[in-house]
Amino acid sequence: MKDMTKGSIIGAIISFSIPMLISSIFQQLYSLVDTYIVSRYLGPDALAGVGATGLLTFLMLCITLGMGAGGGLIIAQCYGSKNYEKLRSTIISMSYIMLLLAAVMSFVGFVYSRKFLVFLKVPNNVLDYSVTYIRIIFVFSIGTVLYNLTSSILRSVGDSKTPLYALIAASFINIGLDLFFILKLNMGVAGAAYATVISQFVSGLICLVIIIRKRADLSFNGVGSLLPDAHTLLLIIRTSLPSTFQSSLITLGGISVQRLINSFGSDVMAGYVAASKVDSLAIQVILSVGNALCVFTGQNIGIGNLERIEKALKKSRIIMFFSAVVIAICAYTFRFCIVGIFLDADANPLALNTGAQYLSIVGVAYLICAIMQSYQNVIKGAGDVNTCMVAGLTELAGKIIFAYAASPFLGPLGIWISTPFSWACGCVIPVVRYYSGKWKFKTLA
């Protein structure tokens, strides 16, 4: 566990964000390995089919992350203010909420997967691949929920290393199972899906074992009841819903844009899938520093140390912006080589060019994302979740409006440009809110 209310600011943020960055990289490896093996051994149609499920998978992840983040904010502030009784109550109540969430997602995913994908206008030649993959992911969503619950608890009290170790182990399991299920058992895209859910469940179990063994550190000794507290349940839900609602609506906006991408055919879909996987990996540097800043803010606002938070914002902003410049240069310079890892240039020239074009544009957009993430995570860590939700809705509106307005004239290029445009829209509200100073009075502990 790490107390961020004292000591070096930059040291606290970097030492916390590095394990989170490595964790995020390994988490993205689930998707990257699936993409590579499916592309190379099952073909471009299978790749497009798996890729078409990306936003539905991300929607599930956003819901679990949003609910976990709400409880995590409360835990971080309780840990900073040494309110261990409320911390314990939050963990118990949060567990009930997340388990119920897993059951609901499993049911909805099993029953409605095909209808969702038909709505997304997934081409008939890849639809069966998509249905097979996403149905397995949703039915066994307990693994995703378990990992996000346990990792959120650990990170909120400053332990970003245990989730890292869990994901490293799970990533290697995922790679081995991918190869075994697809190459040895000939399970096709179902094999890739089973490899993913098994690996996620393992990562969650590892974190759970650590939490159980460290109950003394989490003030679980002598707990009177394992039943949820009604007041704490409502606080978690009230804190989580704005973030969950924001993430879900942004994802639904992405689904709307995905329909637009799908209308350009499977080659454009394949190019976008390959490039977006790389995009998801590259942006983790910015997101990890942002998440560290969020936890840092949560712990420090718990004791009212606002000056320390303001200094942390300035230093984090420099780190994020410098990282964004490096990523942007690399993304543009090596865009064809990077996308070529997943796609055969001779067999799929349109897909390759599509992916390279997407990377060159979104790489530059990271500069805007760095600014947005720095201010937004201070606001979020302070507990001002409603402002973050409004900012997210603004970002969503910008993306949908620009993509649908520009694509009839610019084709897929118009969709790619909507990303920096939407991030610019999402920047405005958290920046204004920060300098208004109103976020300083939103403590949850």
XYZ file of C-alpha atoms in Angstrom:
445
model
C 0.000 0.000 0.000
C 1.157 3.539 -0.707
C 0.287 6.677 1.219
C 0.360 9.556 -1.295
C -0.379 12.256 1.251
C 3.311 12.729 2.068
C 6.734 12.528 0.451
C 7.800 13.362 -3.104
C 4.895 14.263 -5.381
C 6.545 13.262 -8.633
C 7.948 10.128 -7.014
C 4.515 9.092 -5.751
C 2.884 9.593 -9.152
C 5.605 7.877 -11.184
C 6.057 4.947 -8.791
C 2.292 4.374 -8.831
C 1.744 4.940 -12.551
C 4.552 2.691 -13.832
C 3.017 -0.546 -12.480
C -0.373 0.678 -13.753
C 1.154 1.339 -17.174
C 2.711 -2.104 -17.344
C -0.589 -3.592 -16.123
C -2.468 -1.763 -18.869
C 0.013 -2.951 -21.463
C -0.414 -6.544 -20.409
C -4.188 -6.097 -20.298
C -4.075 -4.852 -23.870
C -2.001 -7.909 -24.780
C -5.173 -9.979 -24.376
C -6.648 -8.117 -27.280
C -3.445 -7.778 -29.301
C -2.621 -11.470 -29.108
C -6.164 -12.385 -30.105
C -5.948 -9.945 -33.012
C -2.609 -11.248 -34.252
C -3.403 -14.963 -33.983
C -6.914 -14.602 -35.401
C -5.590 -12.511 -38.302
C -2.690 -14.809 -39.148
C -4.365 -18.178 -38.647
C -8.092 -17.594 -39.226
C -8.027 -14.861 -41.890
C -9.262 -11.282 -42.404
C -12.970 -12.161 -42.147
C -12.447 -13.707 -38.722
C -10.397 -10.653 -37.729
C -13.156 -8.305 -38.860
C -15.698 -10.443 -36.994
C -13.776 -10.337 -33.725
C -13.013 -6.648 -34.222
C -16.682 -5.841 -34.760
C -17.319 -6.923 -31.166
C -14.737 -4.495 -29.770
C -17.143 -1.777 -28.744
C -19.554 -4.205 -27.105
C -16.654 -5.669 -25.150
C -15.530 -2.159 -24.261
C -19.057 -1.296 -23.136
C -18.941 -4.201 -20.704
C -15.528 -3.046 -19.519
C -16.725 0.550 -19.109
C -19.630 -0.544 -16.931
C -17.421 -2.652 -14.658
C -14.701 0.013 -14.551
C -17.257 2.732 -13.832
C -18.808 0.855 -10.917
C -15.374 -0.113 -9.625
C -14.098 3.443 -9.974
C -16.956 4.848 -7.894
C -16.184 2.552 -4.995
C -12.473 3.127 -5.553
C -12.842 6.897 -5.142
C -14.541 6.408 -1.786
C -11.893 3.885 -0.692
C -9.045 6.227 -1.691
C -10.515 9.129 0.255
C -11.241 6.912 3.280
C -7.684 5.606 3.183
C -6.293 9.139 2.992
C -8.424 10.295 5.950
C -7.787 7.021 7.891
C -11.523 6.245 8.026
C -11.061 2.462 8.029
C -14.570 1.581 9.182
C -16.109 3.271 6.148
C -13.391 1.769 3.929
C -14.346 -1.740 5.082
C -18.055 -1.073 4.558
C -17.364 0.248 1.061
C -15.436 -2.863 0.014
C -18.205 -5.193 1.229
C -21.004 -3.212 -0.420
C -19.014 -2.779 -3.617
C -18.563 -6.567 -3.894
C -22.328 -7.170 -3.850
C -22.903 -4.562 -6.536
C -20.234 -6.008 -8.834
C -21.423 -9.602 -8.497
C -24.981 -8.574 -9.382
C -23.566 -6.680 -12.356
C -21.779 -9.819 -13.598
C -25.014 -11.831 -13.487
C -26.958 -9.186 -15.429
C -24.290 -8.839 -18.119
C -24.059 -12.605 -18.585
C -27.802 -12.874 -19.166
C -28.061 -9.868 -21.486
C -25.023 -10.921 -23.499
C -26.273 -14.457 -24.015
C -29.775 -13.425 -25.081
C -29.137 -10.290 -27.131
C -25.653 -10.656 -28.677
C -26.847 -11.365 -32.217
C -29.428 -8.568 -32.119
C -26.769 -6.085 -30.998
C -24.456 -7.092 -33.835
C -27.188 -6.964 -36.465
C -27.993 -3.459 -35.249
C -24.321 -2.581 -35.742
C -24.667 -3.617 -39.393
C -21.955 -6.247 -39.117
C -21.627 -7.785 -42.612
C -23.146 -11.233 -43.052
C -19.819 -12.778 -44.019
C -18.386 -12.025 -40.557
C -21.533 -12.027 -38.380
C -21.227 -15.618 -37.140
C -17.634 -15.000 -36.047
C -18.790 -11.957 -34.097
C -21.713 -13.710 -32.387
C -19.584 -16.674 -31.323
C -16.872 -14.479 -29.846
C -18.957 -11.882 -28.008
C -21.423 -14.373 -26.542
C -18.607 -16.224 -24.763
C -17.081 -12.960 -23.521
C -20.382 -11.817 -22.015
C -21.521 -15.146 -20.534
C -18.242 -15.476 -18.634
C -17.984 -11.802 -17.698
C -17.443 -12.791 -14.053
C -13.692 -12.856 -14.764
C -13.661 -9.249 -15.970
C -15.821 -8.136 -13.060
C -13.707 -9.963 -10.482
C -10.470 -8.459 -11.752
C -11.830 -4.911 -11.941
C -13.337 -5.189 -8.457
C -10.199 -6.497 -6.771
C -7.727 -4.353 -8.716
C -9.774 -1.229 -7.984
C -9.654 -1.979 -4.244
C -5.906 -2.551 -4.308
C -5.107 0.512 -6.417
C -7.265 2.763 -4.272
C -5.040 2.035 -1.262
C -1.895 2.585 -3.307
C -1.096 -0.990 -4.399
C -0.625 -0.874 -8.159
C 1.901 -3.737 -8.203
C -0.366 -6.658 -7.352
C -2.732 -6.000 -10.295
C 0.400 -5.811 -12.465
C 1.674 -9.206 -11.337
C -1.778 -10.697 -11.838
C -2.005 -9.393 -15.403
C 1.502 -10.529 -16.312
C 0.613 -14.059 -15.259
C -2.752 -13.906 -17.001
C -1.261 -12.544 -20.225
C 1.097 -15.474 -20.603
C -1.770 -17.849 -19.872
C -3.808 -16.067 -22.533
C -1.079 -16.457 -25.151
C -0.634 -20.144 -24.377
C -4.368 -20.850 -24.437
C -4.830 -18.882 -27.679
C -2.275 -21.041 -29.440
C -3.583 -24.248 -27.868
C -7.286 -23.655 -28.533
C -6.876 -22.262 -32.062
C -3.934 -24.247 -33.468
C -4.251 -27.538 -31.604
C -7.982 -27.867 -30.926
C -9.154 -25.934 -34.027
C -11.727 -24.023 -31.981
C -11.598 -20.921 -34.212
C -12.693 -17.577 -32.734
C -14.339 -19.435 -29.841
C -10.859 -20.515 -28.785
C -9.686 -16.898 -28.695
C -12.718 -15.953 -26.577
C -12.228 -18.794 -24.101
C -8.535 -17.945 -23.768
C -9.474 -14.366 -22.877
C -12.133 -15.160 -20.263
C -10.023 -17.826 -18.547
C -7.063 -15.450 -18.354
C -9.193 -12.646 -16.926
C -10.604 -14.964 -14.276
C -7.095 -16.012 -13.243
C -6.006 -12.373 -12.859
C -9.030 -11.679 -10.660
C -8.365 -14.713 -8.481
C -4.752 -13.659 -7.904
C -5.847 -10.213 -6.687
C -8.574 -11.745 -4.528
C -6.102 -14.071 -2.805
C -3.830 -11.106 -2.010
C -6.749 -9.137 -0.552
C -7.798 -12.055 1.649
C -4.265 -12.581 2.891
C -3.894 -8.870 3.680
C -7.183 -8.350 5.497
C -5.328 -6.864 8.455
C -3.870 -4.135 6.247
C -7.332 -3.426 4.845
C -8.829 -3.310 8.376
C -10.908 -6.473 7.910
C -9.999 -7.968 11.281
C -12.996 -8.236 13.550
C -15.556 -7.314 10.929
C -19.002 -7.801 12.416
C -21.025 -8.509 9.270
C -20.378 -9.272 5.635
C -23.778 -7.895 4.632
C -23.859 -4.633 2.642
C -24.703 -1.353 4.332
C -27.645 0.460 2.730
C -26.145 3.933 3.108
C -22.806 2.812 1.631
C -24.557 1.021 -1.230
C -26.350 4.231 -2.158
C -23.146 6.269 -1.883
C -21.275 3.875 -4.194
C -24.113 3.876 -6.711
C -24.454 7.652 -6.578
C -20.702 8.057 -7.052
C -20.385 5.358 -9.719
C -23.387 6.130 -11.898
C -22.139 9.405 -13.420
C -18.821 7.788 -14.422
C -20.534 4.607 -15.622
C -23.189 6.570 -17.473
C -20.522 8.748 -19.072
C -18.349 5.820 -20.176
C -21.344 3.842 -21.399
C -22.730 6.723 -23.443
C -19.320 7.392 -24.959
C -19.126 3.723 -25.879
C -22.653 3.803 -27.302
C -21.547 6.800 -29.337
C -18.622 4.705 -30.463
C -21.048 1.953 -31.429
C -22.904 4.493 -33.538
C -19.625 5.434 -35.209
C -18.770 1.730 -35.591
C -21.921 1.314 -37.656
C -20.561 4.030 -39.905
C -17.206 2.240 -40.203
C -18.912 -1.095 -40.933
C -20.779 0.496 -43.828
C -17.451 0.917 -45.669
C -16.886 -2.860 -45.839
C -14.757 -5.554 -44.207
C -11.382 -4.236 -45.482
C -11.895 -0.859 -43.796
C -13.167 -2.698 -40.714
C -10.033 -4.873 -40.592
C -7.732 -1.855 -40.982
C -9.536 0.004 -38.233
C -9.450 -3.022 -35.913
C -5.692 -3.473 -36.338
C -4.920 0.229 -35.824
C -7.313 0.668 -32.907
C -5.608 -2.164 -31.031
C -2.296 -0.315 -31.353
C -4.038 2.941 -30.402
C -5.441 1.330 -27.251
C -1.946 0.248 -26.273
C -0.149 3.514 -27.102
C -2.523 5.720 -25.123
C -1.903 3.765 -21.914
C 1.029 6.010 -20.937
C -1.287 9.010 -20.708
C -4.103 7.052 -19.063
C -1.823 5.494 -16.439
C -0.410 8.837 -15.308
C -3.972 10.193 -15.289
C -5.215 7.319 -13.122
C -2.301 7.823 -10.728
C -3.232 11.506 -10.498
C -6.829 10.513 -9.748
C -5.839 8.274 -6.817
C -3.334 10.907 -5.641
C -6.095 13.532 -5.630
C -8.491 11.189 -3.830
C -6.082 10.507 -0.984
C -4.977 14.128 -0.599
C -8.416 15.699 -0.746
C -9.371 13.300 2.024
C -7.109 15.363 4.345
C -7.696 18.697 2.603
C -4.188 19.049 1.120
C -5.190 21.132 -1.922
C -1.788 22.706 -2.496
C -0.236 19.266 -2.947
C -2.930 18.390 -5.517
C -2.283 21.567 -7.514
C 1.449 20.837 -7.639
C 0.729 17.266 -8.738
C -1.433 18.511 -11.615
C 1.353 20.715 -12.974
C 3.941 17.947 -12.833
C 1.617 15.286 -14.231
C 0.615 17.560 -17.095
C 4.266 17.904 -18.159
C 4.780 14.123 -18.081
C 1.610 13.493 -20.090
C 2.333 16.124 -22.716
C 5.920 14.976 -23.254
C 4.711 11.360 -23.573
C 2.059 12.447 -26.073
C 4.672 14.140 -28.279
C 6.854 11.017 -28.344
C 3.882 8.752 -29.091
C 2.634 11.050 -31.857
C 6.021 11.061 -33.605
C 6.346 7.274 -33.378
C 2.766 6.646 -34.514
C 3.210 8.777 -37.629
C 6.723 7.598 -38.514
C 6.100 3.864 -38.151
C 2.387 3.696 -38.980
C 2.716 1.318 -41.958
C 5.155 -0.970 -40.153
C 2.956 -1.128 -37.070
C -0.263 -1.935 -38.913
C 1.664 -4.357 -41.127
C 2.258 -6.560 -38.098
C -1.410 -7.534 -38.227
C -2.211 -7.237 -41.934
C -0.658 -8.547 -45.136
C 0.170 -5.487 -47.279
C -0.108 -7.437 -50.547
C -3.369 -9.188 -49.718
C -5.091 -6.257 -47.984
C -3.689 -2.924 -49.267
C -6.905 -1.018 -48.458
C -6.949 -2.361 -44.908
C -3.279 -1.454 -44.435
C -3.733 2.101 -45.741
C -6.868 2.555 -43.631
C -5.078 1.521 -40.458
C -2.039 3.715 -41.224
C -4.253 6.724 -41.892
C -6.104 6.219 -38.614
C -2.855 5.960 -36.620
C -1.355 9.115 -38.125
C -4.407 11.176 -37.122
C -5.087 9.747 -33.675
C -1.380 10.002 -32.822
C -1.513 13.792 -33.096
C -4.737 13.778 -31.073
C -2.843 12.414 -28.056
C -1.614 15.959 -27.407
C -5.209 17.029 -26.790
C -5.919 13.879 -24.791
C -3.024 14.663 -22.421
C -4.574 17.986 -21.461
C -8.036 16.484 -21.079
C -6.846 13.603 -18.901
C -4.800 15.776 -16.543
C -7.636 18.117 -15.545
C -10.338 15.467 -15.702
C -8.561 13.132 -13.274
C -8.117 15.849 -10.673
C -11.842 16.607 -10.914
C -12.695 12.906 -10.735
C -10.344 12.177 -7.826
C -11.950 14.993 -5.848
C -15.319 13.270 -6.244
C -16.776 15.793 -8.688
C -18.146 12.994 -10.847
C -21.091 14.926 -12.291
C -18.746 17.386 -13.991
C -16.830 14.479 -15.504
C -20.095 13.059 -16.804
C -21.041 16.339 -18.494
C -17.569 16.524 -20.044
C -17.968 12.985 -21.343
C -21.326 13.756 -22.901
C -19.818 16.798 -24.610
C -17.049 14.598 -25.977
C -19.616 12.070 -27.184
C -21.728 14.686 -28.964
C -18.673 16.101 -30.711
C -17.612 12.685 -31.984
C -20.980 11.622 -33.350
C -21.842 14.949 -34.954
C -18.481 15.372 -36.675
C -18.207 11.737 -37.839
C -21.641 11.687 -39.445
C -21.246 15.179 -40.898
C -17.780 14.615 -42.374
C -17.845 10.994 -43.566
C -20.172 11.585 -46.559
C -17.548 14.003 -47.939
C -14.278 12.577 -46.607
C -15.110 8.888 -46.269
C -13.394 7.029 -43.385
C -11.004 9.992 -42.995
C -13.889 12.050 -41.610
C -14.476 9.414 -38.925
C -10.828 9.420 -37.866
C -10.761 13.226 -37.592
C -13.748 13.095 -35.234
C -11.436 11.727 -32.497
C -9.270 14.855 -31.985
C -12.364 17.020 -32.464
C -14.269 15.184 -29.718
C -11.318 15.265 -27.317
C -11.052 19.014 -27.843
C -14.738 19.309 -26.917
C -14.130 17.128 -23.838
C -11.282 19.397 -22.657
C -13.289 22.536 -22.138
C -15.508 21.619 -19.172
C -12.885 20.057 -16.821
C -10.462 22.939 -17.459
C -13.126 25.546 -16.667
C -14.295 23.562 -13.640
C -10.771 23.246 -12.259
C -10.045 26.956 -12.393
C -13.465 27.740 -10.882
C -12.283 25.958 -7.708
C -15.660 24.309 -7.080
C -14.171 20.803 -7.280
C -12.432 21.423 -3.929
C -15.660 20.917 -1.984
C -16.757 17.533 -3.386
C -15.056 15.189 -0.903
C -16.805 11.830 -0.344
C -15.097 10.536 2.822
